[in-house]
XYZ file of C-alpha atoms in Angstrom:
545
model
C 101.375 175.083 193.483
C 99.217 174.911 196.626
C 97.348 171.874 195.269
C 100.633 170.075 194.724
C 101.751 170.747 198.296
C 98.462 169.807 199.948
C 98.137 166.479 198.120
C 101.725 165.325 198.044
C 103.406 166.713 201.171
C 101.965 163.831 203.186
C 103.470 161.316 200.759
C 106.750 163.204 200.806
C 106.931 163.215 204.577
C 106.305 159.467 204.693
C 109.326 158.998 202.425
C 111.656 161.323 204.311
C 112.971 158.550 206.505
C 114.000 156.569 203.409
C 115.347 159.437 201.304
C 115.966 162.259 203.769
C 113.886 165.419 203.617
C 112.879 166.483 200.148
C 114.263 169.927 200.959
C 117.611 168.168 201.253
C 117.145 166.917 197.701
C 117.781 170.603 196.931
C 116.467 171.108 193.436
C 116.768 167.499 192.321
C 119.945 166.486 194.109
C 121.513 166.645 190.702
C 124.300 164.135 190.183
C 127.749 165.602 190.507
C 130.696 164.661 188.328
C 131.923 162.519 191.234
C 128.569 160.733 191.585
C 128.549 159.633 187.944
C 132.249 159.340 187.188
C 133.035 156.194 185.214
C 136.791 156.560 185.288
C 139.528 159.158 184.853
C 139.123 162.310 182.781
C 140.909 163.026 179.531
C 142.365 160.566 177.053
C 143.014 157.939 179.764
C 139.290 157.776 180.487
C 138.490 156.767 176.915
C 139.818 153.292 177.675
C 136.867 152.894 180.043
C 134.310 154.138 177.480
C 135.226 152.655 174.074
C 131.589 152.493 172.969
C 131.080 156.191 173.638
C 134.375 156.978 171.915
C 133.355 155.027 168.817
C 129.928 156.698 168.615
C 131.408 160.153 169.135
C 134.164 159.498 166.613
C 131.653 158.501 163.950
C 129.379 161.459 164.670
C 132.335 163.828 164.497
C 132.893 162.822 160.871
C 130.175 165.378 160.157
C 132.752 167.963 161.189
C 135.293 166.277 158.930
C 132.978 166.934 155.970
C 132.827 170.627 156.856
C 136.589 170.817 157.265
C 137.075 169.069 153.950
C 134.900 171.665 152.216
C 136.908 174.452 153.867
C 140.270 173.081 152.856
C 139.400 171.956 149.361
C 138.516 175.445 148.177
C 141.830 176.964 149.260
C 143.919 175.649 146.355
C 140.987 175.320 143.926
C 140.601 179.103 144.243
C 144.035 179.552 142.610
C 143.822 176.755 139.995
C 144.038 177.837 136.350
C 141.938 174.807 135.351
C 139.177 175.985 137.698
C 139.242 179.567 136.421
C 139.078 178.343 132.832
C 135.646 176.829 133.550
C 134.485 179.436 136.079
C 136.076 182.783 135.127
C 133.637 184.605 137.441
C 135.545 183.140 140.405
C 138.689 185.122 139.538
C 137.434 188.468 140.850
C 137.526 189.266 144.550
C 133.736 189.332 144.857
C 133.160 186.261 142.669
C 135.704 184.277 144.646
C 134.245 185.434 147.962
C 130.627 184.710 146.986
C 131.380 181.230 145.665
C 133.412 180.438 148.782
C 130.964 181.960 151.234
C 127.737 180.413 149.904
C 128.646 177.137 151.579
C 128.437 178.914 154.932
C 125.254 180.736 153.968
C 123.648 177.378 153.170
C 124.857 176.071 156.518
C 123.250 179.096 158.193
C 119.905 178.246 156.588
C 120.172 174.590 157.566
C 120.531 175.395 161.238
C 116.931 176.522 161.496
C 115.343 173.227 160.500
C 117.859 170.885 162.154
C 116.544 171.483 165.726
C 113.018 170.483 164.708
C 114.366 167.423 162.898
C 116.663 166.454 165.802
C 113.821 166.761 168.315
C 111.300 165.015 166.066
C 113.138 161.939 164.766
C 116.159 161.823 167.122
C 119.687 163.177 166.964
C 121.169 160.177 165.154
C 118.436 159.846 162.496
C 118.604 163.564 161.802
C 122.318 163.154 161.062
C 121.489 160.400 158.565
C 118.872 162.535 156.787
C 121.089 165.584 156.310
C 123.827 163.423 154.768
C 121.503 162.946 151.794
C 121.146 166.728 151.434
C 124.899 167.170 151.680
C 125.557 164.591 148.961
C 123.099 166.282 146.580
C 125.079 169.497 146.948
C 128.365 167.649 146.498
C 127.123 166.069 143.260
C 126.086 169.487 141.910
C 129.504 170.974 142.762
C 131.351 168.087 141.160
C 129.271 168.183 137.974
C 128.873 171.993 137.723
C 129.070 173.328 134.170
C 128.738 177.036 135.017
C 129.265 179.426 137.901
C 125.584 179.519 138.857
C 125.367 175.720 139.177
C 128.518 175.730 141.282
C 127.107 178.346 143.658
C 123.801 176.445 143.979
C 125.701 173.235 144.689
C 127.779 174.891 147.381
C 124.648 176.377 148.941
C 122.834 173.011 149.103
C 126.012 171.325 150.275
C 126.253 174.009 152.929
C 122.773 173.163 154.228
C 123.948 169.589 154.658
C 127.375 170.298 156.095
C 126.073 172.931 158.497
C 123.492 170.609 159.975
C 126.052 167.793 160.140
C 128.454 169.997 162.058
C 125.648 171.049 164.407
C 124.167 167.592 164.943
C 127.453 165.878 165.725
C 128.387 167.873 168.872
C 124.764 167.756 170.030
C 124.797 163.954 169.865
C 128.278 163.717 171.405
C 127.359 165.975 174.345
C 124.270 163.915 175.119
C 125.936 160.484 175.100
C 129.206 161.392 176.842
C 129.872 160.848 180.562
C 130.639 164.174 182.281
C 134.284 163.303 182.943
C 134.900 162.815 179.209
C 132.494 165.255 177.584
C 135.038 167.994 176.916
C 137.587 165.525 175.567
C 135.036 163.938 173.244
C 133.699 167.272 172.021
C 137.233 168.205 170.976
C 136.878 165.334 168.490
C 134.577 167.622 166.488
C 137.313 170.204 166.206
C 139.960 167.567 165.499
C 137.770 166.174 162.719
C 137.190 169.607 161.179
C 140.902 170.379 161.132
C 141.768 166.898 159.869
C 139.305 167.458 157.030
C 141.004 170.772 156.210
C 144.464 169.176 156.185
C 143.538 166.120 154.121
C 141.547 168.065 151.526
C 144.313 170.659 151.206
C 146.970 168.072 150.435
C 144.661 166.090 148.132
C 144.047 169.265 146.154
C 147.747 170.126 146.296
C 148.384 166.753 144.668
C 145.729 167.166 141.948
C 146.564 170.777 141.044
C 148.966 169.715 138.258
C 146.563 167.259 136.629
C 145.520 168.128 133.127
C 141.975 169.343 132.631
C 138.943 169.591 134.901
C 139.737 166.446 136.883
C 142.172 168.623 138.871
C 139.279 170.216 140.784
C 136.369 167.845 140.133
C 138.072 164.894 141.847
C 138.591 166.774 145.158
C 135.002 168.059 144.985
C 133.661 164.504 144.517
C 135.656 162.954 147.355
C 133.799 165.032 149.947
C 130.899 162.570 149.743
C 132.937 159.711 151.226
C 133.129 160.877 154.847
C 129.537 162.153 154.911
C 128.176 158.840 153.618
C 130.110 156.970 156.325
C 128.380 159.127 158.948
C 124.897 158.671 157.502
C 125.142 154.892 157.268
C 127.200 154.204 160.387
C 125.343 156.360 162.901
C 122.214 154.212 162.540
C 123.995 151.342 164.301
C 124.633 153.375 167.456
C 122.281 154.055 170.394
C 119.797 156.882 170.616
C 120.752 159.735 172.893
C 119.376 158.850 176.357
C 118.589 162.534 176.919
C 116.511 162.672 173.726
C 114.683 159.500 174.745
C 113.879 161.064 178.125
C 112.769 164.264 176.423
C 110.167 162.362 174.352
C 109.012 160.284 177.327
C 110.711 156.972 176.464
C 112.301 156.630 179.890
C 112.813 152.870 179.950
C 114.604 153.045 176.604
C 116.668 155.940 177.963
C 117.857 153.749 180.816
C 118.701 150.896 178.444
C 120.582 153.253 176.107
C 122.531 154.731 179.016
C 123.382 151.247 180.261
C 124.643 150.274 176.811
C 126.732 153.425 176.451
C 128.290 152.992 179.894
C 128.712 149.199 179.474
C 127.190 148.684 182.899
C 123.952 147.030 184.089
C 120.897 149.195 184.566
C 121.108 148.508 188.299
C 124.551 150.087 188.644
C 124.354 152.936 191.161
C 126.163 155.393 188.881
C 123.895 154.571 185.940
C 120.832 154.979 188.144
C 122.086 158.310 189.510
C 122.818 159.694 186.046
C 119.518 158.341 184.727
C 117.493 160.019 187.487
C 119.216 163.313 186.779
C 118.477 163.013 183.055
C 114.796 162.157 183.566
C 114.295 164.849 186.195
C 115.935 167.497 184.036
C 113.900 166.522 180.957
C 110.669 166.620 182.956
C 111.647 169.909 184.521
C 112.303 171.537 181.142
C 109.001 170.305 179.717
C 107.121 171.483 182.797
C 108.726 174.903 182.641
C 107.856 175.172 178.929
C 104.228 174.329 179.696
C 104.128 176.903 182.500
C 105.744 179.618 180.401
C 103.487 178.995 177.406
C 100.257 177.371 178.630
C 97.997 176.185 175.845
C 100.503 177.074 173.130
C 101.115 174.394 170.505
C 102.419 173.858 166.984
C 104.185 176.596 165.077
C 103.482 179.235 167.701
C 105.153 177.102 170.391
C 108.110 176.597 168.057
C 108.493 180.378 167.684
C 108.098 181.261 171.356
C 110.564 178.573 172.434
C 113.129 180.146 170.083
C 112.442 183.448 171.827
C 113.014 181.749 175.203
C 116.716 181.703 174.344
C 116.727 185.472 174.954
C 114.758 185.476 178.200
C 116.359 187.123 181.269
C 117.087 183.700 182.768
C 118.869 182.237 179.743
C 120.408 185.201 177.916
C 123.858 184.538 179.371
C 123.819 180.957 178.092
C 122.889 182.293 174.662
C 125.586 184.954 174.880
C 128.183 182.277 175.643
C 126.966 179.780 173.040
C 126.618 182.301 170.214
C 129.522 184.460 171.354
C 132.129 181.698 171.261
C 131.282 180.942 167.626
C 131.008 184.610 166.661
C 134.516 185.231 167.943
C 135.755 181.923 166.545
C 134.964 183.224 163.066
C 135.929 186.865 163.576
C 139.252 185.725 164.950
C 140.009 185.522 161.216
C 140.871 181.842 161.089
C 138.867 181.146 157.956
C 140.327 184.181 156.244
C 143.534 182.150 156.391
C 142.012 178.750 155.639
C 140.040 179.918 152.587
C 142.620 182.307 151.214
C 145.877 181.070 152.767
C 147.941 181.207 149.547
C 146.790 184.782 148.927
C 147.504 185.829 152.506
C 150.950 184.254 152.563
C 151.717 186.068 149.298
C 150.722 189.282 151.067
C 153.277 188.337 153.753
C 156.043 188.285 151.154
C 156.112 184.610 150.108
C 156.405 183.366 146.521
C 153.529 181.524 144.826
C 155.074 178.096 145.398
C 156.168 178.809 148.958
C 152.726 180.239 149.758
C 151.129 176.887 148.926
C 153.611 175.027 151.130
C 153.159 177.505 153.993
C 149.396 177.090 153.667
C 149.758 173.339 154.122
C 152.051 173.791 157.132
C 149.537 176.259 158.586
C 146.772 173.628 158.453
C 149.004 170.927 159.946
C 149.896 173.206 162.863
C 146.215 173.716 163.574
C 145.758 169.953 163.703
C 148.682 169.646 166.140
C 147.239 172.378 168.365
C 143.763 170.832 168.417
C 145.300 167.468 169.277
C 147.048 169.112 172.235
C 143.721 170.540 173.392
C 142.230 167.045 173.207
C 144.491 166.062 176.104
C 144.230 169.237 178.217
C 140.720 170.699 177.895
C 139.255 168.733 180.816
C 142.223 169.696 183.004
C 142.809 173.346 182.053
C 139.135 174.203 181.637
C 137.155 176.290 179.158
C 137.411 179.762 180.689
C 141.238 180.126 180.717
C 141.422 178.877 177.128
C 138.779 181.386 176.008
C 140.543 184.350 177.651
C 144.154 183.591 176.756
C 143.351 182.235 173.313
C 141.827 185.599 172.414
C 144.795 187.500 173.857
C 147.210 185.379 171.822
C 145.195 185.982 168.654
C 145.188 189.760 169.182
C 148.970 189.818 169.672
C 149.592 187.683 166.577
C 147.381 189.750 164.276
C 148.762 192.988 165.714
C 152.375 192.091 164.968
C 151.431 190.906 161.457
C 149.645 194.220 160.852
C 152.748 196.174 161.878
C 155.052 194.101 159.658
C 152.735 194.250 156.636
C 152.226 197.980 157.109
C 155.991 198.628 157.222
C 157.319 196.199 154.627
C 154.549 195.194 152.217
C 156.147 197.300 149.456
C 159.656 195.951 150.046
C 159.473 192.303 151.111
C 162.368 191.395 148.797
C 164.634 193.757 150.700
C 163.426 192.560 154.109
C 163.090 188.754 153.971
C 163.498 188.462 157.741
C 160.410 190.625 158.246
C 158.477 188.376 155.869
C 159.442 185.274 157.798
C 158.624 186.996 161.089
C 155.131 187.672 159.735
C 154.817 183.999 158.757
C 155.920 183.030 162.284
C 153.139 185.211 163.711
C 150.644 183.486 161.407
C 151.846 180.156 162.764
C 151.630 181.471 166.335
C 148.049 182.580 165.669
C 146.919 179.187 164.389
C 148.577 177.349 167.284
C 146.860 179.588 169.837
C 143.559 179.348 167.978
C 143.815 175.590 167.568
C 144.256 174.996 171.282
C 141.439 177.363 172.286
C 138.693 178.742 170.044
C 138.777 175.918 167.525
C 137.552 173.255 170.005
C 135.728 175.647 172.350
C 133.448 176.740 169.518
C 132.024 173.227 169.355
C 132.289 172.262 173.035
C 130.659 175.194 174.855
C 127.373 175.524 172.888
C 126.651 171.836 173.379
C 127.237 172.138 177.125
C 125.556 175.316 178.237
C 121.921 174.947 177.146
C 119.267 172.967 179.098
C 117.782 169.803 177.588
C 114.517 171.255 176.283
C 116.236 174.097 174.440
C 119.601 172.488 173.708
C 118.912 171.688 170.064
C 117.662 175.236 169.425
C 120.482 176.783 171.437
C 123.113 174.790 169.568
C 121.347 175.634 166.308
C 121.373 179.372 167.015
C 125.019 179.198 168.058
C 125.944 177.240 164.953
C 123.898 179.602 162.787
C 125.980 182.436 164.246
C 129.084 180.522 163.177
C 127.863 180.071 159.619
C 126.615 183.600 159.007
C 129.853 185.023 160.404
C 131.802 182.497 158.353
C 129.880 183.654 155.275
C 130.668 187.291 156.024
C 134.375 186.527 156.536
C 134.476 184.505 153.321
C 132.892 187.279 151.262
C 134.671 190.317 152.701
C 138.248 189.054 153.011
C 139.322 189.174 149.322
C 137.997 192.738 148.773
C 139.513 193.838 152.126
C 142.935 192.520 151.123
C 142.653 194.375 147.812
C 141.584 197.699 149.329
C 142.790 197.777 152.973
C 146.020 195.795 152.927
C 147.403 195.677 156.475
C 144.087 197.086 157.730
C 142.684 193.567 157.242
C 145.081 192.316 159.924
C 144.094 195.133 162.282
C 140.430 194.276 161.728
C 140.788 190.667 162.857
C 143.209 191.525 165.659
C 140.716 194.003 167.098
C 138.011 191.357 167.214
C 140.367 189.035 169.099
C 140.916 191.781 171.685
C 137.149 192.204 172.097
C 136.849 188.417 172.511
C 139.254 188.488 175.461
C 137.057 191.028 177.268
C 133.896 189.083 176.437
C 135.387 185.827 177.750
C 136.545 187.476 180.974
C 133.104 188.946 181.662
C 130.753 186.181 180.524
C 132.334 182.746 180.071
C 132.004 180.501 183.170
C 133.931 177.331 183.914
C 131.979 174.220 182.868
C 134.607 171.500 183.152
C 133.623 168.518 185.283
C 129.954 169.538 185.401
C 127.083 167.384 184.207
C 124.694 168.891 181.688
C 122.089 168.926 184.451
C 124.332 171.104 186.670
C 124.525 174.027 184.242
C 121.741 175.844 186.113
C 124.132 176.047 189.044
C 127.002 177.186 186.819
C 125.002 180.025 185.262
C 122.896 180.850 188.295
C 119.780 181.278 186.149
C 117.383 179.000 188.057
C 117.000 181.033 191.231
C 113.255 181.701 191.061
C 111.320 180.035 193.890
C 108.618 178.817 191.530
C 111.121 176.943 189.389
C 112.743 175.522 192.529
C 109.408 174.049 193.497
C 108.970 172.560 190.039
C 112.407 171.000 190.147
C 111.770 169.763 193.700
C 108.657 168.020 192.457
C 110.294 166.485 189.394
C 113.197 165.343 191.574
C 110.770 163.556 193.835
C 109.109 161.918 190.841
C 112.429 160.799 189.354
C 113.508 159.320 192.698
C 110.222 157.447 193.047
C 108.921 159.507 195.977
C 105.719 160.589 194.235
C 104.020 159.106 191.185
C 103.755 162.292 189.136
C 104.134 166.035 189.116
C 100.626 167.436 189.452
C 99.188 170.923 189.226
C 102.597 172.532 189.520
């Protein structure tokens, strides 16, 4: 540190008249949302960034593939044609295992996606995992026994999990700060749209004669994934990834293309300097934390960095939002909606219709969030979304506990329980559904973002797997206790959000240190001061920091 000061302070002082004192740069003089705003926030701002919207929309089709897989299994689980070929899927455990292995595969996929995304780029990684997804989809479609079906869902899960992780990572890194939240909601919109479309496709094929009733919906899942894999190659690399691997000139060109502005535009230059400085800062910090460490060992220790005292809160927010997203119980409804609506007193036919309405309401709620997330903010949605979920589950638990043995005599109570289910999905759809994909992509610094998003997404998948496996046996043995279980987790989520979730709306990715207050060490301030000077052209390099 002393060597840096003695050699470069003279150069810095000579530049102070041009740039102001470097102390006034204040840890990089990171660009604010106002400095790099390219237009209004929210849906109106998309008119000014059609290229970014198109790239984000295509990437979000990875989420559509996941949503499709979620929705397609809901009605297939109650098809006689399906049970005739796979009788093992009729039992509570067999149904839960077959359903949940998709999420377990997704959990496994999360641990190689960060390496792939850092090695070959975010967009090429998305293209590669589409191939894996399609292999799993082919096995599911052609399965001749229960074991082949489970293997197919596991491999498909590896693909769909990495798709759903890679899409928000790419979106977060190409989006301007005034639109990032709005664009990240596209991931949630795509997931829910996939659920809705696959549900109604399967609803339409359920009366077909023979195995085509379930094999056709299984096969159609390859369409959206293939569109992502082929189409994403025509879009720009993430400028933040390019900066991370030292391709700074290409990063500037990519940013210029995404913003549809010349490289000399002041806003583009300001955002570019912040990106380069932050990437250099993260690499420098990694080298200082783990000097001389390379290869596999560096890969392991950088995973462990996610739990360091300076970054644990980011990890708690990123992983926590997806933990509570799943233990809110949403996928208990999505996977087993007909069964759950039957437990609320509805007939077999009405349960299918209510399941479809349930999915449509989630789509409506997520669409509402698309327009409000960058105005309302993340923190209020996290707190009040959890409160609304706890109230909804609590009332359902009371009604099921009182009337589950006499629904025919109390139809009003049954419909009140259905109304609470609808209230739950509306509250969830406007809060935890989009927040689960927005927050993890925002809160981690550049050098650890892919691993942070991966760990957060892995939390989603393993919790999703647990929910998928335990829900059928819980309904069989606990009855209304199942509703209490999920309601209690929603209540815990409200406390967690109040204590730990900060407000990130309107902040650039490079300003998250300020949001979380985890970059207060003087040594890191000096490193950032030096990288800021380098990015602004004050000194040629960061030396001996």
